[in-house]
Tab-separated table of C-alpha atoms in Angstrom:
chain	number	residue	atom	x	y	z
W	1	MET	CA	0.000	0.000	0.000
W	2	ASN	CA	2.844	2.432	0.813
W	3	ARG	CA	4.420	1.908	-2.612
W	4	ARG	CA	1.073	2.396	-4.386
W	5	ARG	CA	0.388	5.587	-2.371
W	6	SER	CA	3.863	6.821	-3.261
W	7	CYS	CA	3.290	6.059	-6.946
W	8	TRP	CA	0.036	8.022	-6.908
W	9	LEU	CA	1.669	11.027	-5.233
W	10	VAL	CA	4.450	11.075	-7.802
W	11	ALA	CA	1.940	10.456	-10.567
W	12	ILE	CA	-0.068	13.504	-9.546
W	13	GLN	CA	3.114	15.595	-9.463
W	14	VAL	CA	4.061	14.372	-12.933
W	15	ALA	CA	0.568	14.926	-14.282
W	16	TRP	CA	0.399	18.420	-12.752
W	17	SER	CA	3.632	19.371	-14.506
W	18	LEU	CA	2.459	18.197	-17.921
W	19	PRO	CA	2.122	21.048	-20.441
W	20	SER	CA	-1.421	22.136	-21.297
W	21	PRO	CA	-2.497	24.855	-23.721
W	22	SER	CA	-5.241	25.871	-21.306
W	23	ALA	CA	-7.026	24.632	-18.251
W	24	PHE	CA	-9.785	23.162	-20.374
W	25	GLN	CA	-7.722	21.476	-23.086
W	26	THR	CA	-6.532	17.872	-22.998
W	27	ILE	CA	-4.465	15.761	-25.339
W	28	ASN	CA	-6.019	12.983	-27.304
W	29	HIS	CA	-3.101	10.513	-27.243
W	30	ARG	CA	-4.812	7.954	-29.433
W	31	ARG	CA	-5.163	10.215	-32.481
W	32	GLY	CA	-2.347	12.614	-31.708
W	33	GLN	CA	-4.656	15.635	-32.021
W	34	THR	CA	-5.302	18.404	-29.553
W	35	ARG	CA	-8.970	19.136	-28.965
W	36	ALA	CA	-10.706	21.739	-26.897
W	37	ARG	CA	-12.705	20.070	-24.189
W	38	SER	CA	-14.900	21.086	-21.382
W	39	LYS	CA	-13.290	18.583	-19.004
W	40	PRO	CA	-12.205	20.440	-15.864
W	41	LEU	CA	-8.507	20.785	-15.093
W	42	PHE	CA	-8.578	18.565	-12.005
W	43	ARG	CA	-10.346	15.759	-13.865
W	44	ARG	CA	-7.620	15.896	-16.528
W	45	ILE	CA	-4.938	15.739	-13.829
W	46	ARG	CA	-6.706	12.796	-12.230
W	47	ASP	CA	-6.820	10.882	-15.534
W	48	ASP	CA	-3.161	11.628	-16.313
W	49	ALA	CA	-2.163	10.617	-12.796
W	50	SER	CA	-3.962	7.318	-13.304
W	51	ILE	CA	-1.879	6.616	-16.437
W	52	VAL	CA	1.366	7.557	-14.672
W	53	ALA	CA	0.527	5.377	-11.674
W	54	TYR	CA	-0.314	2.446	-13.973
W	55	ASN	CA	3.016	2.739	-15.790
W	56	GLN	CA	4.944	3.133	-12.549
W	57	ASP	CA	3.302	-0.004	-11.209
W	58	TYR	CA	4.370	-1.887	-14.350
W	59	LEU	CA	7.953	-0.577	-14.232
W	60	VAL	CA	8.369	-1.478	-10.578
W	61	GLY	CA	6.271	-4.622	-10.327
W	62	THR	CA	7.078	-6.279	-13.659
W	63	LEU	CA	10.351	-4.787	-14.875
W	64	GLY	CA	11.989	-4.599	-11.452
W	65	PHE	CA	12.720	-0.861	-11.288
W	66	SER	CA	13.625	0.339	-7.811
W	67	GLU	CA	11.809	3.392	-6.470
W	68	GLU	CA	15.064	5.364	-6.661
W	69	LYS	CA	15.738	4.381	-10.271
W	70	LEU	CA	12.136	5.118	-11.147
W	71	GLN	CA	12.416	8.678	-9.872
W	72	LYS	CA	15.912	9.428	-11.236
W	73	ASN	CA	16.039	7.734	-14.624
W	74	THR	CA	12.487	7.518	-15.970
W	75	SER	CA	11.287	10.332	-18.216
W	76	LYS	CA	7.789	11.788	-18.255
W	77	ARG	CA	7.535	10.661	-21.856
W	78	ILE	CA	7.639	7.029	-20.727
W	79	LEU	CA	5.427	7.498	-17.688
W	80	THR	CA	2.646	9.160	-19.679
W	81	LEU	CA	2.381	6.553	-22.426
W	82	GLU	CA	-1.112	5.099	-22.848
W	83	ASN	CA	-1.880	2.069	-20.704
W	84	GLY	CA	-0.537	-1.073	-22.355
W	85	VAL	CA	2.041	0.614	-24.612
W	86	LEU	CA	4.982	-0.292	-22.366
W	87	GLU	CA	3.837	-3.912	-22.201
W	88	GLU	CA	3.551	-4.043	-25.993
W	89	ARG	CA	7.085	-2.682	-26.498
W	90	VAL	CA	8.623	-4.977	-23.905
W	91	ASN	CA	6.862	-8.049	-25.290
W	92	TRP	CA	7.921	-7.133	-28.831
W	93	LEU	CA	11.578	-6.898	-27.782
W	94	LYS	CA	11.398	-10.179	-25.867
W	95	GLN	CA	10.031	-11.995	-28.896
W	96	ARG	CA	12.228	-10.283	-31.494
W	97	LEU	CA	15.487	-10.878	-29.594
W	98	HIS	CA	14.488	-14.087	-27.755
W	99	LEU	CA	15.126	-12.426	-24.402
W	100	LYS	CA	14.517	-13.963	-21.014
W	101	ARG	CA	12.731	-11.962	-18.367
W	102	HIS	CA	15.880	-11.080	-16.409
W	103	GLU	CA	17.593	-9.982	-19.639
W	104	ILE	CA	14.880	-7.563	-20.729
W	105	ASN	CA	14.576	-6.258	-17.160
W	106	LYS	CA	18.300	-5.554	-16.905
W	107	MET	CA	18.307	-3.940	-20.332
W	108	VAL	CA	15.503	-1.449	-19.726
W	109	GLN	CA	16.631	-0.673	-16.187
W	110	SER	CA	20.085	0.363	-17.416
W	111	HIS	CA	18.722	2.102	-20.526
W	112	PRO	CA	15.098	3.153	-19.875
W	113	GLY	CA	15.193	5.325	-22.996
W	114	ILE	CA	14.660	2.105	-24.965
W	115	LEU	CA	11.052	2.156	-23.774
W	116	SER	CA	10.453	5.454	-25.535
W	117	GLN	CA	11.192	3.824	-28.922
W	118	ARG	CA	8.240	2.619	-30.979
W	119	SER	CA	8.494	-1.012	-31.939
W	120	ASP	CA	6.702	-0.635	-35.271
W	121	THR	CA	9.058	2.087	-36.530
W	122	ASN	CA	12.251	2.850	-34.553
W	123	LEU	CA	13.117	-0.553	-33.112
W	124	ILE	CA	12.264	-2.737	-36.078
W	125	THR	CA	14.053	-0.404	-38.497
W	126	LYS	CA	17.196	-0.322	-36.344
W	127	LEU	CA	17.387	-4.069	-35.810
W	128	ASP	CA	16.699	-4.828	-39.471
W	129	TYR	CA	19.431	-2.388	-40.513
W	130	LEU	CA	22.023	-3.978	-38.192
W	131	GLN	CA	21.095	-7.476	-39.251
W	132	THR	CA	21.340	-6.621	-42.955
W	133	ARG	CA	24.406	-4.366	-42.733
W	134	LEU	CA	26.452	-6.835	-40.664
W	135	HIS	CA	24.989	-10.080	-42.039
W	136	LEU	CA	23.937	-11.174	-38.567
W	137	ASP	CA	22.058	-14.268	-37.592
W	138	GLU	CA	19.574	-14.052	-34.721
W	139	LYS	CA	22.146	-15.227	-32.170
W	140	CYS	CA	24.700	-12.545	-33.083
W	141	LEU	CA	22.084	-9.800	-33.198
W	142	ARG	CA	20.920	-10.798	-29.730
W	143	LYS	CA	24.502	-10.829	-28.436
W	144	ILE	CA	25.180	-7.329	-29.762
W	145	ILE	CA	22.067	-5.814	-28.187
W	146	LEU	CA	22.638	-7.530	-24.839
W	147	GLY	CA	26.216	-6.254	-24.842
W	148	ALA	CA	25.295	-2.701	-25.848
W	149	PRO	CA	21.590	-1.988	-25.194
W	150	PHE	CA	22.120	1.734	-25.838
W	151	ILE	CA	22.137	0.867	-29.547
W	152	LEU	CA	18.334	0.572	-29.406
W	153	SER	CA	17.986	4.242	-28.462
W	154	SER	CA	20.753	5.468	-30.783
W	155	SER	CA	20.061	7.127	-34.097
W	156	THR	CA	20.646	4.868	-37.086
W	157	ARG	CA	21.382	7.751	-39.431
W	158	GLU	CA	23.496	9.879	-37.077
W	159	ASN	CA	25.223	7.174	-35.037
W	160	LEU	CA	25.261	3.633	-36.380
W	161	ILE	CA	25.744	4.238	-40.101
W	162	PRO	CA	28.618	6.775	-39.785
W	163	LYS	CA	30.544	4.623	-37.267
W	164	LEU	CA	30.246	1.394	-39.213
W	165	ASP	CA	31.229	3.171	-42.414
W	166	TYR	CA	34.206	4.849	-40.721
W	167	LEU	CA	35.574	1.623	-39.224
W	168	GLN	CA	35.230	-0.267	-42.486
W	169	ARG	CA	36.892	2.504	-44.476
W	170	ARG	CA	39.667	3.307	-41.960
W	171	LEU	CA	40.702	-0.311	-41.480
W	172	SER	CA	39.893	-1.536	-45.013
W	173	LEU	CA	37.688	-4.252	-43.550
W	174	ASP	CA	35.601	-6.736	-45.444
W	175	ASP	CA	32.077	-7.357	-44.167
W	176	VAL	CA	33.103	-10.463	-42.228
W	177	SER	CA	35.817	-8.609	-40.285
W	178	LEU	CA	33.528	-5.679	-39.544
W	179	ARG	CA	30.884	-8.054	-38.222
W	180	LYS	CA	33.425	-9.771	-35.975
W	181	ILE	CA	34.537	-6.467	-34.446
W	182	ILE	CA	30.999	-5.367	-33.622
W	183	VAL	CA	29.868	-8.769	-32.315
W	184	VAL	CA	32.891	-9.004	-29.997
W	185	ALA	CA	33.012	-5.323	-29.013
W	186	PRO	CA	29.547	-3.791	-29.569
W	187	ASN	CA	30.277	-0.909	-27.189
W	188	THR	CA	32.511	0.473	-29.933
W	189	LEU	CA	29.317	1.921	-31.411
W	190	GLY	CA	28.992	4.133	-28.350
W	191	PHE	CA	32.277	5.977	-28.955
W	192	SER	CA	32.642	9.254	-30.787
W	193	ILE	CA	34.458	9.020	-34.105
W	194	GLU	CA	36.253	12.349	-33.727
W	195	ASP	CA	36.953	12.224	-29.975
W	196	ASN	CA	37.743	8.544	-29.526
W	197	LEU	CA	38.084	6.244	-32.524
W	198	VAL	CA	40.198	8.487	-34.739
W	199	PRO	CA	42.775	9.467	-32.072
W	200	LYS	CA	42.922	5.929	-30.683
W	201	LEU	CA	43.631	4.274	-34.030
W	202	ASP	CA	46.129	6.987	-34.974
W	203	TRP	CA	47.933	6.610	-31.626
W	204	LEU	CA	48.168	2.822	-31.920
W	205	GLN	CA	49.473	3.053	-35.446
W	206	GLN	CA	52.170	5.559	-34.511
W	207	ARG	CA	53.159	3.985	-31.176
W	208	LEU	CA	53.525	0.491	-32.603
W	209	MET	CA	54.785	1.585	-36.032
W	210	LEU	CA	52.028	-0.318	-37.785
W	211	SER	CA	51.068	-0.335	-41.414
W	212	ASN	CA	47.363	0.025	-42.173
W	213	GLU	CA	47.222	-3.706	-42.816
W	214	ARG	CA	48.873	-4.656	-39.513
W	215	LEU	CA	46.688	-2.215	-37.585
W	216	ALA	CA	43.603	-3.822	-39.111
W	217	LYS	CA	44.859	-7.320	-38.200
W	218	ILE	CA	45.443	-6.353	-34.571
W	219	ILE	CA	42.007	-4.750	-34.259
W	220	THR	CA	40.345	-7.744	-35.913
W	221	ARG	CA	42.124	-10.188	-33.599
W	222	LEU	CA	41.407	-8.093	-30.484
W	223	PRO	CA	38.344	-5.907	-31.175
W	224	THR	CA	38.014	-4.970	-27.504
W	225	ILE	CA	41.154	-2.854	-27.857
W	226	LEU	CA	38.811	-0.186	-29.251
W	227	GLN	CA	37.165	-0.053	-25.826
W	228	TYR	CA	40.413	0.438	-23.869
W	229	SER	CA	41.654	3.790	-22.668
W	230	ILE	CA	44.976	4.922	-24.137
W	231	LYS	CA	46.114	6.822	-21.037
W	232	GLY	CA	44.596	4.479	-18.470
W	233	ASN	CA	45.388	1.127	-20.061
W	234	ILE	CA	47.277	0.738	-23.323
W	235	GLU	CA	50.086	3.284	-22.934
W	236	PRO	CA	51.157	2.323	-19.387
W	237	LYS	CA	50.994	-1.369	-20.305
W	238	LEU	CA	53.246	-0.957	-23.323
W	239	ASP	CA	55.680	1.192	-21.346
W	240	TRP	CA	55.800	-1.372	-18.519
W	241	LEU	CA	56.391	-4.319	-20.854
W	242	GLN	CA	59.037	-2.487	-22.824
W	243	HIS	CA	60.917	-1.608	-19.654
W	244	ARG	CA	60.459	-5.012	-17.970
W	245	LEU	CA	61.661	-6.975	-21.005
W	246	ASN	CA	64.132	-4.381	-22.298
W	247	LEU	CA	62.482	-4.289	-25.728
W	248	ASP	CA	63.138	-1.745	-28.425
W	249	ASP	CA	60.183	-0.370	-30.386
W	250	ALA	CA	60.518	-2.909	-33.196
W	251	ALA	CA	60.600	-5.859	-30.789
W	252	MET	CA	57.623	-4.478	-28.863
W	253	THR	CA	55.665	-4.195	-32.095
W	254	LYS	CA	56.422	-7.825	-32.999
W	255	VAL	CA	55.283	-9.061	-29.585
W	256	ILE	CA	51.959	-7.208	-29.794
W	257	HIS	CA	51.409	-8.217	-33.402
W	258	ARG	CA	51.924	-11.888	-32.542
W	259	PHE	CA	49.760	-11.778	-29.420
W	260	PRO	CA	47.598	-8.607	-29.233
W	261	SER	CA	45.612	-10.062	-26.327
W	262	ILE	CA	48.457	-8.861	-24.078
W	263	LEU	CA	46.804	-5.442	-24.201
W	264	GLY	CA	43.752	-6.887	-22.498
W	265	LEU	CA	45.654	-8.452	-19.587
W	266	SER	CA	46.243	-6.898	-16.176
W	267	ILE	CA	49.810	-6.039	-15.171
W	268	PRO	CA	49.502	-6.928	-11.453
W	269	ASN	CA	47.141	-9.877	-11.905
W	270	LYS	CA	48.565	-11.543	-15.011
W	271	LEU	CA	51.611	-10.090	-16.752
W	272	GLU	CA	53.860	-9.514	-13.757
W	273	PRO	CA	53.076	-12.809	-11.944
W	274	THR	CA	53.598	-14.808	-15.152
W	275	LEU	CA	56.973	-13.213	-15.858
W	276	ASP	CA	58.120	-13.607	-12.261
W	277	TRP	CA	57.137	-17.283	-12.197
W	278	LEU	CA	58.807	-18.051	-15.515
W	279	GLN	CA	62.012	-16.281	-14.524
W	280	GLN	CA	62.278	-17.984	-11.158
W	281	ARG	CA	61.096	-21.472	-12.116
W	282	LEU	CA	63.060	-21.703	-15.361
W	283	SER	CA	66.117	-19.987	-13.839
W	284	LEU	CA	66.187	-17.279	-16.505
W	285	THR	CA	68.307	-14.164	-16.728
W	286	ASP	CA	66.539	-10.956	-17.770
W	287	GLU	CA	67.822	-11.424	-21.300
W	288	GLU	CA	66.676	-15.055	-21.456
W	289	LEU	CA	63.236	-14.072	-20.159
W	290	SER	CA	62.948	-11.396	-22.843
W	291	ASN	CA	63.980	-13.853	-25.550
W	292	LEU	CA	61.489	-16.417	-24.267
W	293	ILE	CA	58.580	-13.955	-24.487
W	294	GLN	CA	59.659	-12.687	-27.893
W	295	LYS	CA	59.642	-16.282	-29.146
W	296	SER	CA	56.311	-17.153	-27.546
W	297	PRO	CA	54.285	-14.139	-26.311
W	298	ALA	CA	51.250	-16.429	-26.140
W	299	LEU	CA	52.677	-17.664	-22.812
W	300	PHE	CA	50.827	-14.711	-21.279
W	301	GLY	CA	47.576	-16.340	-22.301
W	302	TYR	CA	48.189	-19.560	-20.367
W	303	SER	CA	47.482	-20.286	-16.737
W	304	VAL	CA	50.566	-21.030	-14.662
W	305	ASP	CA	48.673	-23.411	-12.377
W	306	THR	CA	46.679	-25.376	-14.950
W	307	ASN	CA	48.915	-25.193	-18.017
W	308	ILE	CA	52.500	-23.978	-17.729
W	309	GLU	CA	53.528	-25.738	-14.531
W	310	PRO	CA	51.887	-29.108	-15.348
W	311	THR	CA	53.538	-29.030	-18.793
W	312	LEU	CA	56.928	-28.327	-17.236
W	313	ASN	CA	56.437	-31.207	-14.800
W	314	PHE	CA	55.525	-33.509	-17.694
W	315	PHE	CA	58.848	-32.858	-19.451
W	316	ILE	CA	60.840	-33.169	-16.212
W	317	GLU	CA	59.243	-36.537	-15.492
W	318	ALA	CA	59.582	-37.749	-19.089
W	319	LEU	CA	63.285	-36.875	-19.284
W	320	GLY	CA	64.070	-37.769	-15.700
W	321	ALA	CA	66.225	-34.664	-15.368
W	322	GLU	CA	65.070	-31.143	-14.556
W	323	ASP	CA	67.996	-29.383	-16.210
W	324	LYS	CA	67.310	-31.117	-19.540
W	325	ALA	CA	63.624	-30.190	-19.367
W	326	LEU	CA	64.427	-26.555	-18.559
W	327	ASN	CA	66.897	-26.290	-21.430
W	328	LEU	CA	64.380	-27.828	-23.831
W	329	LEU	CA	61.616	-25.402	-22.876
W	330	LYS	CA	63.939	-22.392	-22.956
W	331	ARG	CA	64.831	-23.218	-26.544
W	332	SER	CA	61.299	-24.258	-27.550
W	333	PRO	CA	58.780	-22.349	-25.392
W	334	ASP	CA	56.066	-23.100	-27.981
W	335	LEU	CA	55.902	-26.580	-26.408
W	336	PHE	CA	53.937	-24.970	-23.571
W	337	SER	CA	51.095	-24.450	-26.046
W	338	THR	CA	50.758	-28.181	-26.717
W	339	SER	CA	47.817	-29.923	-25.077
W	340	LEU	CA	48.950	-32.096	-22.216
W	341	GLU	CA	45.965	-34.436	-22.250
W	342	LYS	CA	45.265	-34.580	-25.993
W	343	ARG	CA	48.798	-34.781	-27.358
W	344	LEU	CA	51.747	-35.001	-24.957
W	345	LYS	CA	50.568	-37.784	-22.644
W	346	PRO	CA	48.955	-40.019	-25.314
W	347	ARG	CA	51.926	-39.735	-27.660
W	348	LEU	CA	54.420	-40.432	-24.889
W	349	GLU	CA	52.568	-43.660	-24.133
W	350	GLU	CA	52.563	-44.591	-27.818
W	351	ALA	CA	56.305	-43.899	-28.043
W	352	LYS	CA	56.998	-46.088	-25.025
W	353	ASN	CA	54.801	-48.867	-26.378
W	354	VAL	CA	56.802	-49.097	-29.616
W	355	GLY	CA	60.124	-48.964	-27.801
W	356	MET	CA	61.256	-45.476	-28.794
W	357	VAL	CA	64.056	-43.881	-26.777
W	358	ILE	CA	62.532	-41.060	-24.729
W	359	ASN	CA	65.001	-38.228	-25.086
W	360	VAL	CA	64.909	-34.517	-25.987
W	361	ALA	CA	64.625	-35.214	-29.713
W	362	CYS	CA	61.745	-37.646	-29.169
W	363	LEU	CA	59.855	-35.201	-26.951
W	364	LYS	CA	60.242	-32.420	-29.504
W	365	ARG	CA	58.685	-34.679	-32.119
W	366	ILE	CA	55.910	-35.621	-29.698
W	367	GLY	CA	55.107	-31.959	-29.120
W	368	LYS	CA	55.591	-30.469	-32.571
W	369	TYR	CA	54.725	-33.076	-35.185
W	370	ALA	CA	51.342	-32.847	-36.872
W	371	GLU	CA	49.171	-35.960	-36.899
W	372	LYS	CA	50.317	-37.005	-40.368
W	373	GLN	CA	53.988	-36.676	-39.400
W	374	TRP	CA	53.493	-38.533	-36.131
C-alpha cells in the first residue's frame, strides 16, 4: 500500500507538470490531435495521474525498477504513455530478440530510454538495418544488443551508419571482419568518431609503427582494444612491458602483433606474476626471459597453475632430469602451447609402447609433429 500511495503522489506531481495549452484542453493521445474540451482541469490531472501510476506499477512490479531508479532515470515521456504501450514494447523486444525476463529487465533498467522507442518504426528499423548491414544471424544480433543496449535508443542515421562506415573505411575491412569487431566489441558503437576512434587508431598506429594492414589485423584479432583507454590502459601497459623486457620499439611491435591479447591483460594480476614465475622457475636471466617472451608471447595467455607448470612437470618426469627439461623449454617455449591431455601424454605412451628412446629429440617430435607426421 505504501508503494502504491507513493506512486500516486508522484503520478499527480508528474501529471500536474504536464504542459497544457489551457485549463480546459486535454491531449487525445490515441489520435495525436489536440482538442478543446470542457473537461475540468482537475479531472484531466486525475486521468493523467492514473496513467502515470499504472506505468509506474508496471515498471516497478514487472520490470523490477527500484523506487530510486524510477524517480531518477524515468522520463515523463515514458510514464505518460497510454496504458498497455509499455507492455507491448517490452513483449515485442522479448520476442524479437528471444530475451529472457531477467535480460529484458536488466536492459531497460540500465537504458530506460529504450522504452520510448516505438516497436513498429524505430526498433524494427534499427534491428533490421544492423542485421542486414552486418549479415547477422539471430544469435549474433541478440549478443550485440545484450552487450550494448544503448544501440536501441541510438540514431541509425546519425550514429550507427557513420561509425560502421568509418571503421570499415579506416581499417579496409571486409564485411566479415567488420561483423566480428561489432559482435565481440559492440560498445565500440557508443564511442565518438572524432573524440575517440580516430585518435585511438592513430595513436596505436604511430606507437607500434604499424602499417594500415597490420593495424587492421590487430584490431580484428582483439576488437576490444577499441574499448580500452589509451592513457589508463594501453600506454602504461606498453611502457611497462618495454621496460620489464628491455624491448626496443621494433621488438615491442612484434610481440603485440603476434599476441595482441596482451593489451587486455592486467599487469599486477597476469603479466607480472607470469613473468616472475617463468624467470624464477626456469632460472632465466633478464635477457633469457625477454627472448622467451619474444619467441612465444602467447605464454601470457596460459594459466601457470593449470597449463604452464603441469607441462613443465611432464617434461621433467619424461626426461628424468630437470635441467634437460628446462633447457628444452627455454629453446622451444612453444611446447607450452601443446595440449597435455590430448597430445603429450597419449603420444608419450605410444612412443613407449613401440620402444622409442625417450630423449629430448623424441619429446620435440611428440610436441611439434602434426598428426600425419606422427
